Amino acid sequence: MIRVRKRESRRRFLALAASATLSVLSSCGGDTPSIGVQPSGSTSVRSDATPTPARLLGILPLPAPPSPTSTPVPIVLRFAHWETGPAGQALTDLTQSFNRANSSTIVQPEVSSFGIHFQNLQQSFAAGNPPDVFVTSGAFFDDQRQTNALVDLGQRMTIDGIDLTSFWSEPIVEPINGQLYALPLWAAVDLVLLNLDRLSAAGVDVPVDGWTWSTYLVGAQKATIGKPGEISRWGTLIVNDFQAGWGSFITTNSGHWLDSNRHLSFDRAATEALRWVADAMLVHHVAPTPTEQHALTRGGTLDPFLSGNVAFFPTGTWEIPAALAQATFKWDVVAMPRATASGNSFALGSVQPGALAQKGQQIDLAWQFLTFILGRESQKRLAGGKIRLPALKEVAQDSVTGYSTTPPVHATVAVQAMANARDLQFTSNWQALRGDVVSALDRAFDGRISLDEGIAAAVLAGNVALAQTAPIGE
């Protein structure tokens, strides 16, 4: 009986304890969060609930439920450029490919026109919030470098074992005082587009490698339709500019526009080349003057080659994609004609540099993206449709899946020209220099002043520009 009474007392004690505990919990509002229907009709946790562990029968604590796993926030990498059309789409495709391969990253393109792009860069450098990676230009590179806006890539190149000799190059993507500030993303080189239908109708033989200024002039004369002042179809058109204009004529004639001190100074060979161009416009009337070019292209809105108005068109490789997509006539490409005196055929070539901002937020990730664009598959994407001449030589030279595939028939001309190209000799304040030179020579090519006067005016204004430092976006 004593044992029985003890058991009964123990059971009674446990029951009383449980009852008291539940009573206390109830009077305190409860340890577990209260769930109720809110005025909006939704069910939610009351704001005054105390999130302590639940209890089994009000006595034994249960472990709190695990916190929900938060979704990782992707890292945003800012990538600035100015490309639109097929080139812009190619860069979009590359950013999406990089995003798929790096799920924790989102490459965010920042696209604007060429001029606005560099104005934005200048402002973002000053404000300390530039894009992480961006496409730059030789026209602004020297100014960016001198203001310490760019990351030195030299050590990263060494660590990753990237061989610069595998890519087309020019001074802006080569080490400067032991430091490397940009890498070549793609390339461009001057060549001549041919309207084969126009040449055939005029009885002009299709030029081949080795043709000269003399054969070029004869062919342009035959292909020109109409007399001076009434010309309906031109034999050729030569733009008043360094690249894709008279620059390659100077280079082919072994001339220079900068002296050993990097002052503007057209030497004798350069002056001869400019005179040949001026004579094509003002003496032989086979090429339109700058004023006539403005009318022919309707202020730059009509492509003179695609419209069928020009038989020989010295230009750059960037014109090829449009010809592939839009030309309604047979066409091909050929190397720049050789200078009659020198026998040379050296075209101007350049690379489009990519760089990292010194004050960028994601320098390591930006480096990964930059080298991704340099990879073989990315370079093949740029080569498709001849969108851009790849900077990676092996893709440019590939005649099966790379840039050297047909059409056009002589697509390899671009690669051959780039292999022997001369650079534009970019300077600080290049855009101002270029603008002053073109403005002075416009008057000479229009016949308003003599060529000698035009060259003198260009040299004077150009050297003033070289002595100044302009904002990067100007």
Short mmCIF file of C-alpha atoms in Angstrom, two decimals:
data_model
loop_
_atom_site.label_atom_id
_atom_site.label_comp_id
_atom_site.label_asym_id
_atom_site.label_seq_id
_atom_site.Cartn_x
_atom_site.Cartn_y
_atom_site.Cartn_z
CA MET A 1 0.00 0.00 0.00
CA ILE A 2 2.82 2.34 0.71
CA ARG A 3 4.17 1.79 -2.83
CA VAL A 4 0.75 2.37 -4.33
CA ARG A 5 0.28 5.61 -2.52
CA LYS A 6 3.71 6.78 -3.69
CA ARG A 7 2.86 6.01 -7.29
CA GLU A 8 -0.45 7.83 -7.01
CA SER A 9 1.24 10.81 -5.43
CA ARG A 10 3.80 10.91 -8.24
CA ARG A 11 1.16 10.73 -10.97
CA ARG A 12 -0.83 13.44 -9.24
CA PHE A 13 2.29 15.63 -8.96
CA LEU A 14 3.03 15.32 -12.69
CA ALA A 15 -0.56 16.09 -13.62
CA LEU A 16 -0.69 19.13 -11.37
CA ALA A 17 2.65 20.36 -12.71
CA ALA A 18 1.49 20.01 -16.32
CA SER A 19 -1.77 21.77 -15.53
CA ALA A 20 0.04 24.63 -13.83
CA THR A 21 2.50 25.01 -16.68
CA LEU A 22 -0.21 25.18 -19.31
CA SER A 23 -2.10 27.70 -17.20
CA VAL A 24 0.97 29.95 -16.95
CA LEU A 25 1.69 29.69 -20.68
CA SER A 26 -1.90 30.59 -21.47
CA SER A 27 -1.92 33.62 -19.21
CA CYS A 28 1.36 34.91 -20.71
CA GLY A 29 0.10 34.74 -24.27
CA GLY A 30 1.94 31.58 -25.20
CA ASP A 31 5.52 30.81 -26.21
CA THR A 32 4.60 29.91 -29.81
CA PRO A 33 3.87 32.61 -32.43
CA SER A 34 0.17 33.37 -32.82
CA ILE A 35 -1.18 32.95 -36.37
CA GLY A 36 -4.17 35.02 -37.38
CA VAL A 37 -6.03 36.41 -40.38
CA GLN A 38 -5.01 39.99 -41.08
CA PRO A 39 -7.36 42.76 -42.27
CA SER A 40 -6.12 42.16 -45.78
CA GLY A 41 -7.31 38.61 -45.57
CA SER A 42 -3.80 37.16 -45.53
CA THR A 43 -2.51 34.90 -42.82
CA SER A 44 0.63 36.10 -41.09
CA VAL A 45 2.58 35.99 -37.84
CA ARG A 46 1.51 38.50 -35.16
CA SER A 47 4.08 41.19 -34.61
CA ASP A 48 4.03 40.68 -30.83
CA ALA A 49 4.69 36.94 -31.02
CA THR A 50 7.81 35.68 -29.27
CA PRO A 51 9.76 33.32 -31.61
CA THR A 52 10.99 30.87 -28.94
CA PRO A 53 11.04 27.11 -29.45
CA ALA A 54 7.69 25.28 -29.34
CA ARG A 55 7.06 22.81 -26.53
CA LEU A 56 5.74 19.29 -26.54
CA LEU A 57 2.74 19.12 -24.14
CA GLY A 58 3.88 22.54 -22.92
CA ILE A 59 6.80 20.96 -21.07
CA LEU A 60 9.53 19.61 -23.37
CA PRO A 61 11.11 22.18 -25.79
CA LEU A 62 11.31 21.41 -29.51
CA PRO A 63 14.21 22.74 -31.67
CA ALA A 64 13.43 25.89 -33.65
CA PRO A 65 12.84 25.31 -37.40
CA PRO A 66 15.89 26.05 -39.56
CA SER A 67 16.11 29.52 -41.10
CA PRO A 68 15.28 29.59 -44.82
CA THR A 69 18.36 29.57 -47.08
CA SER A 70 18.79 32.97 -48.69
CA THR A 71 19.21 33.17 -52.48
CA PRO A 72 22.74 34.39 -53.37
CA VAL A 73 22.76 37.86 -54.85
CA PRO A 74 24.61 37.78 -58.21
CA ILE A 75 27.64 39.96 -58.73
CA VAL A 76 27.01 42.66 -61.34
CA LEU A 77 29.87 43.34 -63.75
CA ARG A 78 29.54 46.58 -65.73
CA PHE A 79 30.69 46.38 -69.36
CA ALA A 80 30.66 49.57 -71.44
CA HIS A 81 30.92 49.85 -75.23
CA TRP A 82 29.35 51.65 -78.19
CA GLU A 83 28.63 48.80 -80.62
CA THR A 84 25.17 48.31 -82.13
CA GLY A 85 23.88 46.22 -85.05
CA PRO A 86 25.60 42.87 -85.71
CA ALA A 87 28.64 43.79 -83.62
CA GLY A 88 26.44 44.84 -80.73
CA GLN A 89 24.49 41.58 -80.97
CA ALA A 90 27.72 39.59 -80.98
CA LEU A 91 28.82 41.29 -77.77
CA THR A 92 25.39 40.63 -76.25
CA ASP A 93 25.73 36.94 -77.14
CA LEU A 94 29.17 36.83 -75.53
CA THR A 95 27.93 38.43 -72.31
CA GLN A 96 25.09 35.91 -72.14
CA SER A 97 27.50 33.03 -72.70
CA PHE A 98 29.69 34.31 -69.88
CA ASN A 99 26.66 34.65 -67.60
CA ARG A 100 25.60 31.07 -68.29
CA ALA A 101 29.07 29.80 -67.48
CA ASN A 102 29.21 31.92 -64.31
CA SER A 103 25.81 31.66 -62.64
CA SER A 104 26.79 33.96 -59.79
CA THR A 105 27.59 36.80 -62.21
CA ILE A 106 25.54 39.13 -64.36
CA VAL A 107 27.42 41.12 -67.00
CA GLN A 108 25.52 44.37 -67.40
CA PRO A 109 26.16 46.08 -70.77
CA GLU A 110 26.23 49.88 -70.84
CA VAL A 111 25.85 50.90 -74.48
CA SER A 112 25.95 54.42 -75.88
CA SER A 113 27.17 56.17 -79.02
CA PHE A 114 30.92 56.53 -79.57
CA GLY A 115 31.16 60.13 -78.37
CA ILE A 116 28.78 59.71 -75.44
CA HIS A 117 30.61 56.51 -74.43
CA PHE A 118 33.83 58.42 -73.88
CA GLN A 119 32.09 61.34 -72.20
CA ASN A 120 30.51 58.86 -69.78
CA LEU A 121 33.89 57.27 -69.14
CA GLN A 122 35.45 60.64 -68.38
CA GLN A 123 32.69 61.53 -65.95
CA SER A 124 32.74 58.12 -64.25
CA PHE A 125 36.54 58.25 -63.84
CA ALA A 126 36.20 61.62 -62.12
CA ALA A 127 33.33 60.42 -59.90
CA GLY A 128 35.12 57.20 -58.95
CA ASN A 129 32.41 54.86 -60.32
CA PRO A 130 33.60 53.75 -63.78
CA PRO A 131 32.44 50.55 -65.51
CA ASP A 132 34.56 47.55 -64.53
CA VAL A 133 35.56 46.68 -68.10
CA PHE A 134 35.16 48.69 -71.26
CA VAL A 135 36.06 48.98 -74.92
CA THR A 136 38.34 51.94 -75.50
CA SER A 137 40.04 53.52 -78.53
CA GLY A 138 43.49 54.60 -79.56
CA ALA A 139 42.01 58.08 -79.93
CA PHE A 140 41.57 58.30 -76.14
CA PHE A 141 43.91 55.62 -74.80
CA ASP A 142 46.93 57.84 -74.16
CA ASP A 143 44.86 60.33 -72.17
CA GLN A 144 43.31 57.52 -70.10
CA ARG A 145 46.71 56.01 -69.39
CA GLN A 146 48.27 59.30 -68.33
CA THR A 147 45.47 59.98 -65.84
CA ASN A 148 45.99 56.56 -64.18
CA ALA A 149 42.51 55.42 -65.14
CA LEU A 150 43.60 51.96 -66.31
CA VAL A 151 44.68 48.75 -64.56
CA ASP A 152 48.12 47.36 -65.36
CA LEU A 153 47.42 43.91 -66.83
CA GLY A 154 51.00 42.74 -67.15
CA GLN A 155 51.18 40.50 -64.10
CA ARG A 156 47.82 38.91 -64.85
CA MET A 157 48.99 38.15 -68.39
CA THR A 158 52.06 36.40 -67.00
CA ILE A 159 50.12 34.40 -64.41
CA ASP A 160 47.53 33.24 -66.97
CA GLY A 161 50.16 32.53 -69.61
CA ILE A 162 48.55 34.67 -72.32
CA ASP A 163 50.88 35.13 -75.28
CA LEU A 164 50.49 38.56 -76.89
CA THR A 165 52.19 37.36 -80.08
CA SER A 166 49.10 35.23 -80.77
CA PHE A 167 47.11 38.42 -81.40
CA TRP A 168 47.26 41.29 -83.87
CA SER A 169 48.89 44.19 -82.16
CA GLU A 170 49.83 47.86 -82.19
CA PRO A 171 51.62 50.08 -79.65
CA ILE A 172 48.54 50.78 -77.49
CA VAL A 173 48.22 47.06 -76.60
CA GLU A 174 51.91 46.52 -76.00
CA PRO A 175 53.87 47.16 -72.80
CA ILE A 176 54.64 50.82 -72.09
CA ASN A 177 57.53 51.29 -69.64
CA GLY A 178 57.01 47.71 -68.53
CA GLN A 179 53.25 48.09 -68.00
CA LEU A 180 50.38 46.78 -70.11
CA TYR A 181 47.09 48.65 -70.02
CA ALA A 182 44.90 47.10 -72.74
CA LEU A 183 44.36 43.94 -74.75
CA PRO A 184 43.24 43.62 -78.39
CA LEU A 185 39.61 42.51 -78.74
CA TRP A 186 39.36 42.69 -82.53
CA ALA A 187 41.16 44.35 -85.43
CA ALA A 188 40.51 46.45 -88.54
CA VAL A 189 42.58 47.15 -91.63
CA ASP A 190 42.22 49.25 -94.77
CA LEU A 191 41.47 47.58 -98.10
CA VAL A 192 39.52 48.34 -101.29
CA LEU A 193 35.99 47.14 -101.99
CA LEU A 194 35.24 46.44 -105.67
CA ASN A 195 31.89 46.72 -107.44
CA LEU A 196 32.51 43.90 -109.93
CA ASP A 197 29.39 44.70 -111.97
CA ARG A 198 30.52 48.29 -112.47
CA LEU A 199 34.03 47.22 -113.41
CA SER A 200 32.73 44.65 -115.89
CA ALA A 201 30.41 47.16 -117.53
CA ALA A 202 33.32 49.61 -117.90
CA GLY A 203 35.65 46.97 -119.32
CA VAL A 204 38.03 47.18 -116.36
CA ASP A 205 40.03 44.11 -115.38
CA VAL A 206 39.54 43.05 -111.80
CA PRO A 207 42.64 44.22 -109.92
CA VAL A 208 44.82 41.68 -108.18
CA ASP A 209 47.49 41.93 -105.55
CA GLY A 210 50.30 44.03 -106.95
CA TRP A 211 48.15 46.59 -108.76
CA THR A 212 49.47 50.16 -108.58
CA TRP A 213 48.25 53.73 -108.28
CA SER A 214 48.56 53.99 -112.05
CA THR A 215 46.28 51.02 -112.79
CA TYR A 216 43.93 52.25 -110.09
CA LEU A 217 43.63 55.67 -111.75
CA VAL A 218 43.08 54.19 -115.21
CA GLY A 219 40.38 51.87 -113.91
CA ALA A 220 38.67 54.71 -112.01
CA GLN A 221 38.67 56.87 -115.14
CA LYS A 222 36.98 54.12 -117.15
CA ALA A 223 34.39 53.50 -114.42
CA THR A 224 33.45 57.17 -113.98
CA ILE A 225 30.23 58.06 -115.81
CA GLY A 226 29.61 61.68 -116.83
CA LYS A 227 31.72 64.76 -117.29
CA PRO A 228 32.90 67.08 -114.48
CA GLY A 229 29.94 68.71 -112.81
CA GLU A 230 27.54 66.10 -114.22
CA ILE A 231 29.00 62.83 -112.95
CA SER A 232 26.34 60.24 -112.13
CA ARG A 233 28.68 57.37 -111.14
CA TRP A 234 32.14 57.77 -109.67
CA GLY A 235 35.19 55.63 -110.34
CA THR A 236 36.32 55.89 -106.72
CA LEU A 237 35.81 57.79 -103.49
CA ILE A 238 38.61 58.67 -101.04
CA VAL A 239 37.56 59.91 -97.63
CA ASN A 240 39.41 62.86 -96.12
CA ASP A 241 40.73 61.10 -93.03
CA PHE A 242 43.66 59.15 -91.65
CA GLN A 243 41.99 55.74 -91.39
CA ALA A 244 40.10 54.42 -94.43
CA GLY A 245 41.16 57.53 -96.33
CA TRP A 246 44.41 59.11 -97.46
CA GLY A 247 46.31 57.61 -94.50
CA SER A 248 47.00 54.32 -96.26
CA PHE A 249 48.14 56.18 -99.39
CA ILE A 250 50.74 57.97 -97.27
CA THR A 251 51.78 54.71 -95.59
CA THR A 252 52.06 52.87 -98.90
CA ASN A 253 54.27 55.66 -100.25
CA SER A 254 56.54 55.24 -97.18
CA GLY A 255 55.45 58.64 -95.88
CA HIS A 256 54.84 59.92 -92.35
CA TRP A 257 52.70 62.63 -90.75
CA LEU A 258 54.64 62.68 -87.46
CA ASP A 259 58.34 63.46 -87.19
CA SER A 260 60.80 61.84 -84.77
CA ASN A 261 59.64 64.20 -82.01
CA ARG A 262 56.01 63.24 -82.66
CA HIS A 263 55.16 66.66 -84.03
CA LEU A 264 52.78 66.88 -86.99
CA SER A 265 54.90 67.24 -90.12
CA PHE A 266 53.91 65.75 -93.48
CA ASP A 267 57.18 64.66 -95.08
CA ARG A 268 57.89 64.65 -98.81
CA ALA A 269 56.45 61.16 -99.39
CA ALA A 270 53.32 62.06 -97.41
CA THR A 271 52.88 65.24 -99.43
CA GLU A 272 53.21 63.26 -102.69
CA ALA A 273 50.44 60.92 -101.54
CA LEU A 274 48.14 63.78 -100.59
CA ARG A 275 48.77 65.40 -103.97
CA TRP A 276 47.83 62.16 -105.76
CA VAL A 277 44.54 62.11 -103.81
CA ALA A 278 43.87 65.79 -104.55
CA ASP A 279 44.55 65.26 -108.26
CA ALA A 280 42.10 62.33 -108.35
CA MET A 281 39.43 64.80 -107.20
CA LEU A 282 40.39 68.09 -108.85
CA VAL A 283 42.39 67.13 -111.97
CA HIS A 284 41.14 63.72 -113.10
CA HIS A 285 37.62 64.05 -111.64
CA VAL A 286 37.36 60.36 -110.79
CA ALA A 287 36.66 60.93 -107.08
CA PRO A 288 34.23 63.40 -105.48
CA THR A 289 35.53 66.30 -103.41
CA PRO A 290 34.46 66.56 -99.74
CA THR A 291 31.56 68.83 -100.76
CA GLU A 292 30.50 66.40 -103.49
CA GLN A 293 30.85 63.49 -101.07
CA HIS A 294 28.45 65.21 -98.69
CA ALA A 295 25.87 65.48 -101.45
CA LEU A 296 26.51 61.95 -102.72
CA THR A 297 26.03 60.40 -99.28
CA ARG A 298 23.17 62.75 -98.36
CA GLY A 299 25.08 64.05 -95.40
CA GLY A 300 26.45 60.67 -94.42
CA THR A 301 23.13 58.81 -94.43
CA LEU A 302 23.67 56.87 -97.70
CA ASP A 303 26.46 54.34 -98.16
CA PRO A 304 28.24 55.32 -101.41
CA PHE A 305 29.38 51.78 -102.15
CA LEU A 306 26.18 49.88 -101.35
CA SER A 307 24.18 52.40 -103.36
CA GLY A 308 26.24 51.45 -106.44
CA ASN A 309 27.67 54.94 -106.86
CA VAL A 310 31.34 53.97 -106.47
CA ALA A 311 33.35 51.30 -108.30
CA PHE A 312 36.54 51.33 -106.16
CA PHE A 313 36.04 52.13 -102.49
CA PRO A 314 39.06 52.34 -100.14
CA THR A 315 37.64 51.65 -96.68
CA GLY A 316 38.08 49.38 -93.66
CA THR A 317 37.08 45.81 -92.87
CA TRP A 318 34.12 47.15 -90.86
CA GLU A 319 32.34 47.77 -94.20
CA ILE A 320 32.37 44.07 -95.17
CA PRO A 321 29.41 42.89 -92.97
CA ALA A 322 27.12 45.49 -94.57
CA ALA A 323 28.25 44.48 -98.05
CA LEU A 324 27.55 40.82 -97.27
CA ALA A 325 24.07 41.64 -96.00
CA GLN A 326 22.95 44.40 -98.35
CA ALA A 327 24.89 44.51 -101.62
CA THR A 328 22.66 43.87 -104.65
CA PHE A 329 25.62 43.44 -107.02
CA LYS A 330 28.70 41.26 -107.29
CA TRP A 331 31.60 42.54 -105.24
CA ASP A 332 34.97 41.54 -103.81
CA VAL A 333 37.94 42.99 -101.95
CA VAL A 334 41.56 43.68 -102.88
CA ALA A 335 44.59 45.02 -101.06
CA MET A 336 45.46 48.72 -101.23
CA PRO A 337 47.25 49.56 -104.52
CA ARG A 338 51.01 49.85 -104.44
CA ALA A 339 52.57 53.29 -104.66
CA THR A 340 54.09 53.71 -108.12
CA ALA A 341 57.33 55.13 -106.72
CA SER A 342 57.91 52.85 -103.72
CA GLY A 343 56.27 49.66 -104.94
CA ASN A 344 54.93 49.13 -101.41
CA SER A 345 51.44 48.12 -100.31
CA PHE A 346 51.18 48.91 -96.62
CA ALA A 347 47.73 49.57 -95.25
CA LEU A 348 46.81 51.19 -91.98
CA GLY A 349 45.63 48.72 -89.38
CA SER A 350 44.46 48.99 -85.80
CA VAL A 351 43.11 46.92 -82.94
CA GLN A 352 40.17 47.71 -80.68
CA PRO A 353 41.50 47.67 -77.12
CA GLY A 354 39.69 46.43 -74.06
CA ALA A 355 40.70 47.74 -70.63
CA LEU A 356 39.86 47.54 -66.93
CA ALA A 357 39.14 50.60 -64.80
CA GLN A 358 41.53 51.24 -61.94
CA LYS A 359 38.58 52.24 -59.74
CA GLY A 360 36.33 49.41 -60.92
CA GLN A 361 34.50 47.37 -58.26
CA GLN A 362 35.14 43.92 -59.75
CA ILE A 363 38.66 43.93 -61.18
CA ASP A 364 39.28 40.17 -60.86
CA LEU A 365 35.96 39.27 -62.43
CA ALA A 366 36.46 41.93 -65.11
CA TRP A 367 39.76 40.28 -66.00
CA GLN A 368 37.99 36.93 -66.40
CA PHE A 369 35.46 38.50 -68.74
CA LEU A 370 38.12 40.31 -70.77
CA THR A 371 40.08 37.10 -71.31
CA PHE A 372 36.83 35.29 -72.13
CA ILE A 373 36.36 37.62 -75.11
CA LEU A 374 39.91 36.81 -76.19
CA GLY A 375 39.17 33.07 -76.24
CA ARG A 376 38.89 31.10 -79.46
CA GLU A 377 35.13 30.53 -79.32
CA SER A 378 34.42 34.18 -78.57
CA GLN A 379 36.71 35.27 -81.39
CA LYS A 380 34.90 32.90 -83.76
CA ARG A 381 31.63 34.58 -82.81
CA LEU A 382 33.10 37.92 -83.87
CA ALA A 383 34.34 36.36 -87.11
CA GLY A 384 30.88 35.08 -88.07
CA GLY A 385 29.45 37.11 -90.93
CA LYS A 386 32.76 39.03 -90.98
CA ILE A 387 31.37 41.13 -88.12
CA ARG A 388 34.88 41.95 -86.97
CA LEU A 389 38.37 40.84 -87.93
CA PRO A 390 39.39 38.70 -84.92
CA ALA A 391 42.37 39.81 -82.88
CA LEU A 392 43.33 36.16 -82.37
CA LYS A 393 45.43 35.37 -85.43
CA GLU A 394 44.56 31.69 -85.67
CA VAL A 395 40.83 32.48 -85.92
CA ALA A 396 41.47 35.27 -88.43
CA GLN A 397 43.55 32.93 -90.59
CA ASP A 398 41.14 29.98 -90.33
CA SER A 399 39.66 29.34 -93.79
CA VAL A 400 37.29 26.60 -92.56
CA THR A 401 35.45 28.10 -89.59
CA GLY A 402 37.17 31.46 -89.09
CA TYR A 403 37.34 34.84 -90.78
CA SER A 404 39.13 33.69 -93.94
CA THR A 405 36.15 31.68 -95.18
CA THR A 406 34.31 32.89 -98.29
CA PRO A 407 32.49 35.11 -99.16
CA PRO A 408 33.94 37.40 -100.31
CA VAL A 409 36.10 35.37 -102.65
CA HIS A 410 39.32 37.04 -101.53
CA ALA A 411 38.53 37.23 -97.80
CA THR A 412 42.13 36.35 -97.00
CA VAL A 413 43.16 39.79 -98.29
CA ALA A 414 42.20 41.29 -94.94
CA VAL A 415 44.41 38.91 -93.00
CA GLN A 416 47.33 39.44 -95.37
CA ALA A 417 46.94 43.20 -95.11
CA MET A 418 46.78 43.09 -91.31
CA ALA A 419 49.96 41.02 -91.18
CA ASN A 420 51.88 43.90 -92.81
CA ALA A 421 49.84 46.83 -91.53
CA ARG A 422 51.21 50.06 -90.11
CA ASP A 423 49.66 51.67 -87.05
CA LEU A 424 47.94 55.07 -86.92
CA GLN A 425 50.49 56.52 -84.48
CA PHE A 426 47.87 57.64 -82.00
CA THR A 427 48.80 60.62 -79.86
CA SER A 428 47.43 62.40 -76.83
CA ASN A 429 44.53 64.68 -77.80
CA TRP A 430 44.16 62.69 -81.00
CA GLN A 431 40.58 63.67 -81.73
CA ALA A 432 41.39 67.37 -81.72
CA LEU A 433 44.45 66.76 -83.92
CA ARG A 434 42.38 64.71 -86.36
CA GLY A 435 39.61 67.28 -86.53
CA ASP A 436 42.01 70.14 -87.24
CA VAL A 437 43.85 68.23 -89.98
CA VAL A 438 40.64 67.11 -91.72
CA SER A 439 39.18 70.63 -91.55
CA ALA A 440 42.27 72.18 -93.16
CA LEU A 441 42.54 69.53 -95.88
CA ASP A 442 38.81 69.78 -96.66
CA ARG A 443 39.45 73.24 -98.08
CA ALA A 444 42.38 71.99 -100.14
CA PHE A 445 40.51 68.96 -101.53
CA ASP A 446 37.58 71.23 -102.39
CA GLY A 447 39.94 73.49 -104.33
CA ARG A 448 39.29 76.54 -102.14
CA ILE A 449 42.98 76.78 -101.22
CA SER A 450 46.08 75.10 -102.64
CA LEU A 451 47.24 71.77 -101.26
CA ASP A 452 50.41 73.38 -99.90
CA GLU A 453 48.29 75.93 -98.05
CA GLY A 454 46.05 73.18 -96.75
CA ILE A 455 49.00 71.15 -95.45
CA ALA A 456 50.53 74.22 -93.79
CA ALA A 457 47.25 75.04 -92.08
CA ALA A 458 46.84 71.40 -90.97
CA VAL A 459 50.36 71.32 -89.49
CA LEU A 460 49.87 74.58 -87.61
CA ALA A 461 46.51 73.66 -86.11
CA GLY A 462 47.50 70.05 -85.47
CA ASN A 463 50.58 70.98 -83.46
CA VAL A 464 48.53 73.38 -81.35
CA ALA A 465 46.25 70.43 -80.53
CA LEU A 466 49.21 68.22 -79.69
CA ALA A 467 50.45 70.81 -77.20
CA GLN A 468 47.18 70.68 -75.30
CA THR A 469 45.59 68.09 -73.06
CA ALA A 470 41.91 67.52 -73.70
CA PRO A 471 39.32 65.82 -71.50
CA ILE A 472 39.09 62.13 -72.34
CA GLY A 473 35.55 62.43 -73.64
CA GLU A 474 36.16 65.43 -75.88
#
